[in-house]
Coordinates of C-alpha atoms in Angstrom, one line a residue:
X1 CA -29.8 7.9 -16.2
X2 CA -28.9 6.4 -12.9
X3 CA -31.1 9.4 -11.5
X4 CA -34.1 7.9 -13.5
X5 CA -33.9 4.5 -12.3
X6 CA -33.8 5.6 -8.8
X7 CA -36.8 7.9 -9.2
X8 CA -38.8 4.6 -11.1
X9 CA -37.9 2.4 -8.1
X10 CA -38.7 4.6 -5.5
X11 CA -42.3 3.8 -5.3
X12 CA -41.1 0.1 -4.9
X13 CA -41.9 -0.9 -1.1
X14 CA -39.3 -1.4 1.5
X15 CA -39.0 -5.0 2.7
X16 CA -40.2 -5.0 6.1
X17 CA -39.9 -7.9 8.6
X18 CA -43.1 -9.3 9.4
X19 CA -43.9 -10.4 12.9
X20 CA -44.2 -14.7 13.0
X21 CA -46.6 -13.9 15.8
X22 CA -48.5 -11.6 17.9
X23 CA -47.5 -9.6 20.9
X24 CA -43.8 -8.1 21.6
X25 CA -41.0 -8.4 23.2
X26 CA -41.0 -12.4 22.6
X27 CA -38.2 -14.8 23.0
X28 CA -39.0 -17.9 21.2
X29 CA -37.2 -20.8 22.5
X30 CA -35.5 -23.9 20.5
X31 CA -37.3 -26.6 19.3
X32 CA -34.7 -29.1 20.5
X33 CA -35.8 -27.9 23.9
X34 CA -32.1 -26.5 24.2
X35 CA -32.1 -23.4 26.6
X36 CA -29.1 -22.5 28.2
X37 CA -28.4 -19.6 30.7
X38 CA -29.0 -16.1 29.2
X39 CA -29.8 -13.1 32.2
X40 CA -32.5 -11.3 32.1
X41 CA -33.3 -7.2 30.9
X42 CA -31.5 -5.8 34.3
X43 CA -30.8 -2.4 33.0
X44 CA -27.4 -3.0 32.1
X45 CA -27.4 -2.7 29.3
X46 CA -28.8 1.1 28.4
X47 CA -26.6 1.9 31.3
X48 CA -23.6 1.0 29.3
X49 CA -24.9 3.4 26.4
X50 CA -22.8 6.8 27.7
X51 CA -19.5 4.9 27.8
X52 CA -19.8 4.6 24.3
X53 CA -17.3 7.3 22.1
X54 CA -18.2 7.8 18.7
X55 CA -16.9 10.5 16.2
X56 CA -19.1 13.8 16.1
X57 CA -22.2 14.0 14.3
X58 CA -22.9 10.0 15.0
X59 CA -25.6 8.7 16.8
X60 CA -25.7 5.3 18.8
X61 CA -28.9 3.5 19.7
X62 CA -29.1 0.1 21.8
X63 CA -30.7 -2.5 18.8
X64 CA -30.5 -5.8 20.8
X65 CA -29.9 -6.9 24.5
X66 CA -30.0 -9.6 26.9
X67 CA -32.3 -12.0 27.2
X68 CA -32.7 -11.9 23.4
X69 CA -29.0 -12.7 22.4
X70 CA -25.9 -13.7 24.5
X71 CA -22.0 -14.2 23.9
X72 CA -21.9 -12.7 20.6
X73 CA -19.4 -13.6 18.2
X74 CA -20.5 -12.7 14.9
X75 CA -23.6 -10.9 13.1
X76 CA -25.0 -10.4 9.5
X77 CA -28.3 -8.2 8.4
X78 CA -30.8 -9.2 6.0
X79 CA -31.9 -5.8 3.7
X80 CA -35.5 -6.0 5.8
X81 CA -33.3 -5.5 9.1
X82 CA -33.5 -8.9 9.9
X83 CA -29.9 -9.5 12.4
X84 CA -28.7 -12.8 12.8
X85 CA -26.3 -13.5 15.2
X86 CA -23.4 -16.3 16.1
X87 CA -23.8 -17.0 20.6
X88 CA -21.5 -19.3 22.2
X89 CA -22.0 -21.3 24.5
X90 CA -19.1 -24.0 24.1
X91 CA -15.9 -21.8 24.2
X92 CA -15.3 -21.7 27.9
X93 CA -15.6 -25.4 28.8
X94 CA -16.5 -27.7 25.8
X95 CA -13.8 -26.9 23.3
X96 CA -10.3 -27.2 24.8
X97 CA -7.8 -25.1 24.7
X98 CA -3.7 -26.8 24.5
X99 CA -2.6 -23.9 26.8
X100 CA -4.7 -25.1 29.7
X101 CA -3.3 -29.0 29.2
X102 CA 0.0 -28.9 28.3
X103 CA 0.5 -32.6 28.7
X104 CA -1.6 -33.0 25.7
X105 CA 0.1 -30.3 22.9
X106 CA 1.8 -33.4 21.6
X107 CA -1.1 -35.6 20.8
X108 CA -3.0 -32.8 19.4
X109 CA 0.2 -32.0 17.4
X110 CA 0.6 -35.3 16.3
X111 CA -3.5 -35.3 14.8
X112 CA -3.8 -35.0 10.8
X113 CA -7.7 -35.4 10.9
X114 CA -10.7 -33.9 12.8
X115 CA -11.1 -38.2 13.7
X116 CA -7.9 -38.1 15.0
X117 CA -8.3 -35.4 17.4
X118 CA -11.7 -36.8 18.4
X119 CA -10.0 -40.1 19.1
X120 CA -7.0 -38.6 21.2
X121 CA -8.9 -37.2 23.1
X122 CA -11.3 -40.2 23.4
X123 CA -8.3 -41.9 25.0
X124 CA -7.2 -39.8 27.0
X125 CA -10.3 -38.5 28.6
X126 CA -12.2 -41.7 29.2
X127 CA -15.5 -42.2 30.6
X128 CA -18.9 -40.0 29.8
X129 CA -18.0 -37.4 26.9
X130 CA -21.7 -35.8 27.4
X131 CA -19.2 -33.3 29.7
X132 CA -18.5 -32.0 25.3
X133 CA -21.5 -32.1 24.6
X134 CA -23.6 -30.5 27.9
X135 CA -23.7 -27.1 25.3
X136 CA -24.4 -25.8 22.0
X137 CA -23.5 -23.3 19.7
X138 CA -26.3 -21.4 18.2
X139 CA -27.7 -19.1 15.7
X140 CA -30.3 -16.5 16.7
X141 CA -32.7 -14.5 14.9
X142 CA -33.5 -11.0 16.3
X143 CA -36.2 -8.6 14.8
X144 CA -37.8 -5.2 15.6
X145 CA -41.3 -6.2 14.7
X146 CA -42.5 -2.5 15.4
X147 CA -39.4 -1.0 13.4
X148 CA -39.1 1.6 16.3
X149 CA -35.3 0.8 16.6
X150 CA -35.0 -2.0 19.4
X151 CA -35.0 -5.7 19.3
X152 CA -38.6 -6.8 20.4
X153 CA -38.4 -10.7 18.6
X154 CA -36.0 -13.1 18.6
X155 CA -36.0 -17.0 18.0
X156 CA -33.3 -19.8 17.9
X157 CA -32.7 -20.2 14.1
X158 CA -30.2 -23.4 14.4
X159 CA -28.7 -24.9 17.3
X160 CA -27.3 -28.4 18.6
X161 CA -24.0 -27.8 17.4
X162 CA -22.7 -30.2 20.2
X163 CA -20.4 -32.6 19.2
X164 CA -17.7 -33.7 20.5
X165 CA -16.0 -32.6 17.3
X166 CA -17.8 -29.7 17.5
X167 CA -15.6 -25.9 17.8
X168 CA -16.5 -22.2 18.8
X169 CA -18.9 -21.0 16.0
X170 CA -17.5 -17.9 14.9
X171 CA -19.4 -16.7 11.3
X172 CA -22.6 -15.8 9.5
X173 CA -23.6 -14.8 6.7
X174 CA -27.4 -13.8 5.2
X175 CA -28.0 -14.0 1.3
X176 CA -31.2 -14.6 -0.5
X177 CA -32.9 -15.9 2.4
X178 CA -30.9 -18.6 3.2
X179 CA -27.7 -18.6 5.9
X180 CA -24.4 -19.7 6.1
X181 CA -23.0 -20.7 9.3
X182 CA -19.5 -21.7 10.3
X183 CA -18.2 -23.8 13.7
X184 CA -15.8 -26.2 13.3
X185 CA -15.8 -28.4 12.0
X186 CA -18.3 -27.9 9.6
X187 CA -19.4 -25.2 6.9
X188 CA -22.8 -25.3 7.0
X189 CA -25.9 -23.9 5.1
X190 CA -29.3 -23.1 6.9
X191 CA -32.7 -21.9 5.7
X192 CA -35.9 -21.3 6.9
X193 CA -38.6 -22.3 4.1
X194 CA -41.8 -22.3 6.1
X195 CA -40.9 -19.0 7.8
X196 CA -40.9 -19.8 11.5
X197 CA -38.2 -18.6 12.4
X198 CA -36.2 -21.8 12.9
X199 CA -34.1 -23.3 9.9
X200 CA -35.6 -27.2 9.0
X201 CA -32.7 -27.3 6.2
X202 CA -29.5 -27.8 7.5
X203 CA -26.8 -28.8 5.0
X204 CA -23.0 -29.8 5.5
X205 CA -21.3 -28.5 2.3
X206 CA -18.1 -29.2 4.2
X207 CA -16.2 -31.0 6.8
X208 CA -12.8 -31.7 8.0
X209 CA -12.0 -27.9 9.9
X210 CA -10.2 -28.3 13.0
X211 CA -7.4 -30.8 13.1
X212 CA -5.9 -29.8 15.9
X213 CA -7.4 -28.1 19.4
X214 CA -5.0 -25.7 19.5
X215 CA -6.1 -22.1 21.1
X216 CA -9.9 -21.6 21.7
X217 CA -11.2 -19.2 18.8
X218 CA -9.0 -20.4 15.9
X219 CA -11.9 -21.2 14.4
X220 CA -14.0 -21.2 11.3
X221 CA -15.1 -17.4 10.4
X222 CA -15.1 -14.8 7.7
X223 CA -18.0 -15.6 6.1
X224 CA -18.5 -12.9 2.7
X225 CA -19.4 -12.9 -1.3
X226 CA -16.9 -11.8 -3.1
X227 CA -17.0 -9.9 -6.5
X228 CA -16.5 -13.4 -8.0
X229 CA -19.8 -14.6 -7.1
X230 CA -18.1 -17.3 -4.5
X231 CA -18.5 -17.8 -1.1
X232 CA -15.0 -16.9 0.5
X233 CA -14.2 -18.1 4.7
X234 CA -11.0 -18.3 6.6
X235 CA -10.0 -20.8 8.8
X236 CA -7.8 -20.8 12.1
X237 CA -4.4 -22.6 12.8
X238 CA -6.3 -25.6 13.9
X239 CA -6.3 -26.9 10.7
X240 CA -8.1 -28.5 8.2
X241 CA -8.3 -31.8 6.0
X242 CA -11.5 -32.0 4.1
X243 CA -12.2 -34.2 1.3
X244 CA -14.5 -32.5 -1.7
X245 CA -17.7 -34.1 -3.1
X246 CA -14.9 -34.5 -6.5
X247 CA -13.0 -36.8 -4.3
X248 CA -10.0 -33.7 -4.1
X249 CA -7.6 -33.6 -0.3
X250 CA -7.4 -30.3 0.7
X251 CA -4.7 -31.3 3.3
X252 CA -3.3 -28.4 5.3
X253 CA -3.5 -29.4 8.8
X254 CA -1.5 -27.0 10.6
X255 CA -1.9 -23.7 9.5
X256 CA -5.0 -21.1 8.7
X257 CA -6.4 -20.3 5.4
X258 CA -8.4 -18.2 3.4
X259 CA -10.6 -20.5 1.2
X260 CA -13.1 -20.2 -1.2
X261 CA -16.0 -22.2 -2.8
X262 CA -19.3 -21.8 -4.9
X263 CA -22.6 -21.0 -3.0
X264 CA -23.7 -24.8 -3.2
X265 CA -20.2 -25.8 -1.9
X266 CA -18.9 -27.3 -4.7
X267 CA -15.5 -25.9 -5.9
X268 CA -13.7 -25.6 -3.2
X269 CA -10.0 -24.2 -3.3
X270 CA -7.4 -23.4 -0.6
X271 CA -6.5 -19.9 -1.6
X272 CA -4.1 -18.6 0.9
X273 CA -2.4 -20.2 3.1
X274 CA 0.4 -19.5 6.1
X275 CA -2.2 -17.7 8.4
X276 CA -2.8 -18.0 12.4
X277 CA -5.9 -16.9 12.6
X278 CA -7.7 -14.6 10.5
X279 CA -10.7 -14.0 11.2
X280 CA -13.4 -11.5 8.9
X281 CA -12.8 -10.8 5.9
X282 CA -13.8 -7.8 3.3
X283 CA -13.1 -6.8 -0.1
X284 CA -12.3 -3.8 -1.4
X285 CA -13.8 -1.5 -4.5
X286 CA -11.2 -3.4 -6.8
X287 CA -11.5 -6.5 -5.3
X288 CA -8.9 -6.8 -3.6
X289 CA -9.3 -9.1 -0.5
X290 CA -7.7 -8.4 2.8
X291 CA -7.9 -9.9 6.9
X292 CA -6.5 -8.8 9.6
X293 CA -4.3 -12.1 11.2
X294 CA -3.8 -12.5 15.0
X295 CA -0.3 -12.2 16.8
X296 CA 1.2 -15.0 19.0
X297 CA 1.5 -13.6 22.1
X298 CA 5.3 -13.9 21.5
X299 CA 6.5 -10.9 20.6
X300 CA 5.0 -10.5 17.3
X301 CA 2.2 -7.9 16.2
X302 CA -1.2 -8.4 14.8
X303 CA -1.1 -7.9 11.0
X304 CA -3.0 -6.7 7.6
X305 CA -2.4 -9.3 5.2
X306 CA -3.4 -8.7 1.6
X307 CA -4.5 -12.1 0.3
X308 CA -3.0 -13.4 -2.9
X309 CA -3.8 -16.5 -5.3
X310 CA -1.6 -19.2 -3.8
X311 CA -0.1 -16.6 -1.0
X312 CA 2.0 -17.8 1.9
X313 CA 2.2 -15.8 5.0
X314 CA 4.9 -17.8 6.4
X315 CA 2.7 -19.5 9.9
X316 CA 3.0 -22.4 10.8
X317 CA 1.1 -24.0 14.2
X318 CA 4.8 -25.7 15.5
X319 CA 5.6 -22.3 15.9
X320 CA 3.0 -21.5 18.6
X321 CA 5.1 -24.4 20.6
X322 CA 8.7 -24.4 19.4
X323 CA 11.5 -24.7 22.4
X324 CA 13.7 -22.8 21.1
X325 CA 15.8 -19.8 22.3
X326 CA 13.5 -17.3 20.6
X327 CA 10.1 -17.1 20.9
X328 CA 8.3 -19.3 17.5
X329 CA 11.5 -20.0 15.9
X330 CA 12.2 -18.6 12.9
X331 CA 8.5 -16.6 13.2
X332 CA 10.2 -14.5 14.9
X333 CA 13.7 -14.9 13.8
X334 CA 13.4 -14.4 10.3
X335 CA 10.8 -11.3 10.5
X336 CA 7.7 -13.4 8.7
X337 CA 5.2 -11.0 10.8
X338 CA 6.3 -7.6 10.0
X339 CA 5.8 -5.8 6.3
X340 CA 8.5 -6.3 3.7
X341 CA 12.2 -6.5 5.0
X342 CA 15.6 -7.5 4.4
X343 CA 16.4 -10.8 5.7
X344 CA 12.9 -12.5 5.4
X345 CA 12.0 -15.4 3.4
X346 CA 11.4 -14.9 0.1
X347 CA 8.5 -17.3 -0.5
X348 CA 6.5 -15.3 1.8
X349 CA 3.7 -12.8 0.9
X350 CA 4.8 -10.0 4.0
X351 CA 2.4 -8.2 5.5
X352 CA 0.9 -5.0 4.7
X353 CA 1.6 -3.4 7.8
X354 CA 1.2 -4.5 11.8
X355 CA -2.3 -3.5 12.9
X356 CA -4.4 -3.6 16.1
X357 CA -3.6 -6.0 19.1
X358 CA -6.8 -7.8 19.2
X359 CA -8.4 -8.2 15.4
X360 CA -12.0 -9.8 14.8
X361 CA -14.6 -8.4 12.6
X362 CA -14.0 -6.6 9.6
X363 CA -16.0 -4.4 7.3
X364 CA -15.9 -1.5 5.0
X365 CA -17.8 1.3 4.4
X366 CA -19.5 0.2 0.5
X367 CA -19.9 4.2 -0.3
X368 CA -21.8 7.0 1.3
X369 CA -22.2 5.8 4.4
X370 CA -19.5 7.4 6.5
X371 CA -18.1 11.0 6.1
X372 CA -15.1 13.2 6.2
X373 CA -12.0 11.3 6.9
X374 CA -13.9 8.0 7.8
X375 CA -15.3 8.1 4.2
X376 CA -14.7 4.7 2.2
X377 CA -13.2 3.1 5.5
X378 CA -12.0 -0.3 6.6
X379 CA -13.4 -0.9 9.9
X380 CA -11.7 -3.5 12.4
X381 CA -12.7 -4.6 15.8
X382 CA -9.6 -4.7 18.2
X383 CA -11.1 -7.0 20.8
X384 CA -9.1 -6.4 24.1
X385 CA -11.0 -8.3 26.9
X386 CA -11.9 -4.5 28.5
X387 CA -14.2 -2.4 26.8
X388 CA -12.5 0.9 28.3
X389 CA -9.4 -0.2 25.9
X390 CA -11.0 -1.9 22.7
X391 CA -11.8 -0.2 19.6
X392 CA -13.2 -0.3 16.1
X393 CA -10.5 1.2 14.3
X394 CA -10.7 3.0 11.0
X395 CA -8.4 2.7 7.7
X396 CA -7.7 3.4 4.6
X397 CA -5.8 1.4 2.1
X398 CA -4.0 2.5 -1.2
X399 CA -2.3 0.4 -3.8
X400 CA 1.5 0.7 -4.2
X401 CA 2.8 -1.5 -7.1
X402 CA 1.5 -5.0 -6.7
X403 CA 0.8 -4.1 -3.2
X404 CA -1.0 -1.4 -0.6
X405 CA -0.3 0.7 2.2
X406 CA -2.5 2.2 4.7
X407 CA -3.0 5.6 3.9
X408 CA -5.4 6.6 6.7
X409 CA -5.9 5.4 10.4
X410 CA -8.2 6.6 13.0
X411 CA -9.9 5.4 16.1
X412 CA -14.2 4.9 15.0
X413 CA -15.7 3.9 18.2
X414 CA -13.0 4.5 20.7
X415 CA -14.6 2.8 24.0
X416 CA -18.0 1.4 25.3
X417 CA -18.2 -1.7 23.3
X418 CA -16.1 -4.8 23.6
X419 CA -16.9 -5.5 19.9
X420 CA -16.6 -8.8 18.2
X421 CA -18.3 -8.1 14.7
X422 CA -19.5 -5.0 12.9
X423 CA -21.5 -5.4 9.4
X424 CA -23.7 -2.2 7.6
X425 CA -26.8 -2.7 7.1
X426 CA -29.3 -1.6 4.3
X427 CA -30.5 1.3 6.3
X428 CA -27.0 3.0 6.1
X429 CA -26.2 2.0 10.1
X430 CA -23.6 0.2 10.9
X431 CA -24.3 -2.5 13.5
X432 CA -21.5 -3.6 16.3
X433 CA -22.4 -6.8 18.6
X434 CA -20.7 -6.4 22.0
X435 CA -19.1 -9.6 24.3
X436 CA -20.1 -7.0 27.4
X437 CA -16.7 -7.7 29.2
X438 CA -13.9 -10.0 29.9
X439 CA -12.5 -13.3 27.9
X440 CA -15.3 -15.8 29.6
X441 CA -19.2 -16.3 28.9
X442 CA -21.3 -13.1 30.5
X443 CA -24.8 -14.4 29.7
X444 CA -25.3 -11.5 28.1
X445 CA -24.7 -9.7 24.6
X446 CA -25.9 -6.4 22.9
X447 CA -25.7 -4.9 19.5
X448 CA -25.5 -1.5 19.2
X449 CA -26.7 0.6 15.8
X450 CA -24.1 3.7 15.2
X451 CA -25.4 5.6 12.6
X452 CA -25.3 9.4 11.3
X453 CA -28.9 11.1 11.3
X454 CA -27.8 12.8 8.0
X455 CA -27.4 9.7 5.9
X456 CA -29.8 7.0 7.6
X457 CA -33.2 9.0 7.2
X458 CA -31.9 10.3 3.4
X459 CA -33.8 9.7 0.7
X460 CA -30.7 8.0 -1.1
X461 CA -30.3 5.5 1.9
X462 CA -34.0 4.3 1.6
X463 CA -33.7 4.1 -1.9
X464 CA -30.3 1.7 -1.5
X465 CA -33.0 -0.3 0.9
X466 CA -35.4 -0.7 -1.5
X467 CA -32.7 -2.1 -4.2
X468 CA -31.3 -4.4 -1.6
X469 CA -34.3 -5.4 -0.7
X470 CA -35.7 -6.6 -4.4
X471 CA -35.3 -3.6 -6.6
X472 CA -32.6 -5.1 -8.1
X473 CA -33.9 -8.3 -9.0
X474 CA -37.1 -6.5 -10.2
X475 CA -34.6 -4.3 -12.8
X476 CA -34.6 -4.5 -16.4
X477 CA -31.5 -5.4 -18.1
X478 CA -30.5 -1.4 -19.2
X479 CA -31.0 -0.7 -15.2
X480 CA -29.0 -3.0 -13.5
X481 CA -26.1 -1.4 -16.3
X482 CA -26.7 1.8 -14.4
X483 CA -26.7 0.3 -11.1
X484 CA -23.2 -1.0 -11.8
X485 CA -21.9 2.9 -11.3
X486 CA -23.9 2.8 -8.2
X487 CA -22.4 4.5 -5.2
X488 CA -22.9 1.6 -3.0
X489 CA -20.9 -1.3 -3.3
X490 CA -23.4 -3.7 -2.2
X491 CA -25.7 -2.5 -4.8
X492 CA -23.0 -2.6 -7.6
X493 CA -21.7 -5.9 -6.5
X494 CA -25.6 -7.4 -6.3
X495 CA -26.3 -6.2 -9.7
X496 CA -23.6 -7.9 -11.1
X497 CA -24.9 -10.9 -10.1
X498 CA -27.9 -10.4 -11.3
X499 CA -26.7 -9.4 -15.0
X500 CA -24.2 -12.9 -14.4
X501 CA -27.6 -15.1 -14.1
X502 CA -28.9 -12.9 -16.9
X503 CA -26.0 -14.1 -19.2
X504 CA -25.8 -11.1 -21.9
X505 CA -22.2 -11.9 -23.0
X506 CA -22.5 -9.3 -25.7
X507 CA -23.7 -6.7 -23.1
X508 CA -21.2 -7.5 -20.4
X509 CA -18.5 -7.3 -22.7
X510 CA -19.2 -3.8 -24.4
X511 CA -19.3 -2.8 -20.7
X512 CA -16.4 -4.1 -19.7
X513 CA -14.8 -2.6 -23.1
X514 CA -15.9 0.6 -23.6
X515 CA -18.4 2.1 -20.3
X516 CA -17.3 5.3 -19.6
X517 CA -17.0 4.5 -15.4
X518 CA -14.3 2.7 -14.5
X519 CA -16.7 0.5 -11.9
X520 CA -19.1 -0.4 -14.8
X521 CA -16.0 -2.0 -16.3
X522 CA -14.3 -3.9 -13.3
X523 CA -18.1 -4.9 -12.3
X524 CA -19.1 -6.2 -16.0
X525 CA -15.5 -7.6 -16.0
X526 CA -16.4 -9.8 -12.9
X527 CA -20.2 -10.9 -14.3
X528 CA -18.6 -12.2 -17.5
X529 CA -15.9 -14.1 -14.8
X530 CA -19.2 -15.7 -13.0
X531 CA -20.9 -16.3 -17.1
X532 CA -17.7 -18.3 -18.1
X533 CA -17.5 -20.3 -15.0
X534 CA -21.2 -21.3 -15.5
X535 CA -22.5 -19.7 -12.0
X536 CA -24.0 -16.4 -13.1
X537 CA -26.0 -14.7 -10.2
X538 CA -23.6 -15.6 -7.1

């Protein structure tokens, strides 16, 4: 049956970006009249292309370079190939960092509100505060207008993120064509309605990330649906205290989160708590939802963390500065980094296992895309400031009682690409934006597409285009049962939704009873969650 569907949608036709205007290779600029320093096409970048080490059998292709897109820190695809990516422009000199002003760790220790950190450092940095606000963050737009595999179009979707209040923005996230955009301290949602490529609709849905200053790059990040139908993002150490539309404190000012909220905003819920700074994160096929937290710097190791309803991982930000004979106190003395030991606290959700030195983005392989070992794959960017050391490491999880283990771990791109972010996209690639080199600002910024040959131009993979691309929401009610066996998660997980906004109780629950695949039942299992909570369809 599932064969059937695919053959009736086939005919369906791919949606394909549309240039906004004639001509190619255009950067269109901001119309705040923003424009800050981005170097030209030099070469560089297709130079960097044979450092690049991939596993056999894989191709890589340069997507995006300079001038269209600089200091990348995150990226997310639309199913028409539309990339949209997160540039800096703040981190180096418009967000503080405490370890570059130690005089000041105590006031920004002391604050228990984004106003209170604004005011601190109000006072103790009179005069002209334009010097916080000389940059912006910004979210850019890049297309391949002539869909012959390179960026030729790109234009400033959102910027003036430039408050004094304002952080590193570190997340994005495409989904039914509107965008949602973290940087401290704000979660924000974006759209473009009159299709110019910038977004007129820019909505708070909400603020109070980033109590403290901290370290640079604790930010706001993570951006991803999950099988729930809610919009789930972590936050850094920095903190937050944000006060809900309902008139609810979510008070944890100093310590990083996983959070999660409905599409709109409304419902939003501290999840998991105890983190230092977790950046992406990504479900797996049981929904299961895991990050990958950053070490200290003091001894400890970077860690997989399995988030759990009302988890605890243990951090605290008065470790980071605690004077004490050991390195962060009882972080360290008590073991609350490494997996499950003797001796540690027992309120504390341990890790799954120490992983990686550097973690930032985080995907997985939804089905069919990657092969052999890499098959069904996390994949994590271990950002080292060097592209000759960082890597986008491969692994596998499997459950173990209540819990998991990694069962599988491999280098996937093993030098070339000082990655930040990696996401799949529709056409079966997976996408990697590169930082170029070093810790500091470059003014430059590439994407790269890695991709096997064998899967990207297969029928199968168009076909999984087409359904992301409006086949599913074009399905009858019998086919989006079928697509719930799907390979793909991303089709599975979409056609959930769709049977959620549909709201066939009876339907869903037979499925959930008595389907024969085990997906069709955790999948019908999750739309009847979305039915009973009132937000079917995501």
């Amino acid at each position: 049956m599932v064969l059937s569907l695919i053959r009736s949608l086939l005919p369906l036709p791919l949606l394909v970006a549309q240039p906004l205007v004639g001509g190619s290779d255009q950067v269109i600029g901001s119309p705040s009249g923003y424009a800050p320093q981005v170097e030209a096409d030099d070469g560089q970048a297709a130079q960097a292309l044979p450092r690049i080490k991939v596993p056999a059998g894989m191709a890589v292709e340069l997507f995006a370079a300079e001038p269209h897109c600089a200091n990348l820190v995150a990226l997310d695809l639309a199913p028409n190939g539309d990339c949209y990516v997160v540039e800096t422009f703040r981190r180096d000199s418009q967000v503080l960092d405490m370890r570059d002003w130690p005089d000041w760790v105590e006031d920004d220790l002391a604050a228990r509100t984004v106003a209170d950190r604004v005011a601190w450092v109000t006072r103790l940095a009179p005069g002209d505060h334009k010097v916080f606000r000389r940059e912006s963050e910004r979210v850019r737009l890049l297309r391949d207008t002539d869909r012959d595999g390179r960026v030729d179009w790109s234009s400033v979707f959102a910027d003036r993120f430039d408050d004094l209040a304002d952080g590193v923005a570190a997340g994005v996230l495409w989904r039914d064509g509107a965008v949602w955009f973290t940087d401290m301290p704000n979660l924000w949602r974006l759209a473009d309605r009159d299709g110019d490529g910038h977004a007129e609709e820019r909505t708070v849905l909400s603020t109070g990330y980033g109590v403290h200053y901290a370290f640079v790059g604790h930010d706001l990040h993570g951006l991803r649906m999950g099988p729930d139908g809610r919009l789930w993002f972590s936050c850094g150490d920095r903190g937050l205290s944000v006060r809900t539309p309902d008139d609810r404190l979510l008070d944890l000012p100093d310590a990083g989160a996983v959070l999660r909220c409905e599409p709109d905003g409304s419902g939003l819920e501290l999840f998991h708590t105890g983190l230092r700074n977790p950046q992406e994160l990504q479900f797996d096929e049981f929904g299961d939802l895991f990050t990958v937290d950053n070490n200290s710097d003091g001894g400890d190791q970077a860690r997989l963390v399995h988030i759990v309803d009302g988890g605890d991982s243990g951090w605290n930000l008065g470790w980071q500065w605690a004077r004490t004979r050991t390195p962060r106190s009882a972080w360290n003395e008590e073991a609350m980094w490494k997996p499950a030991q003797a001796g540690q606290p027992n309120w504390i959700v341990p890790c799954v296992r120490n992983l990686v030195r550097g973690p930032s983005g985080l995907t997985r392989d939804p089905g069919g895309l990657l092969s052999g070992d890499f098959a069904g794959s996390f994949l994590i960017c271990d950002f080292t400031g060097q592209w000759e050391s960082t890597v986008v490491m491969a692994f596998r999880t499997e459950r173990v009682g209540a819990g998991h283990r990694i069962a599988f771990e491999r280098p996937f791109v093993e030098r070339g690409i000082l990655a930040t972010d990696c996401e799949f996209g529709a056409d079966g690639a997976l996408y990697v934006s590169d930082w170029v080199s070093g810790w500091v600002q470059q003014k430059r910024g590439r994407v790269w597409r890695i991709h096997d040959p064998a899967v990207t131009g297969a029928p199968a993979t168009r076909t999984i285009a087409t359904l992301l691309g409006g086949g599913i929401a074009r399905a009858g009610t019998s086919a989006l049962a079928q697509l719930l066996a799907h390979r793909d998660q991303r089709v599975r997980q979409e056609a959930q939704y769709a049977l959620a906004a549909r709201g066939d109780v009876g339907l869903l629950r037979n499925l959930a009873l008595h389907a024969g695949d085990a997906a069709t039942r955790r999948h019908a299992t999750f739309a009847l969650w979305q039915v009973a909570r009132g937000k079917g369809g995501g």
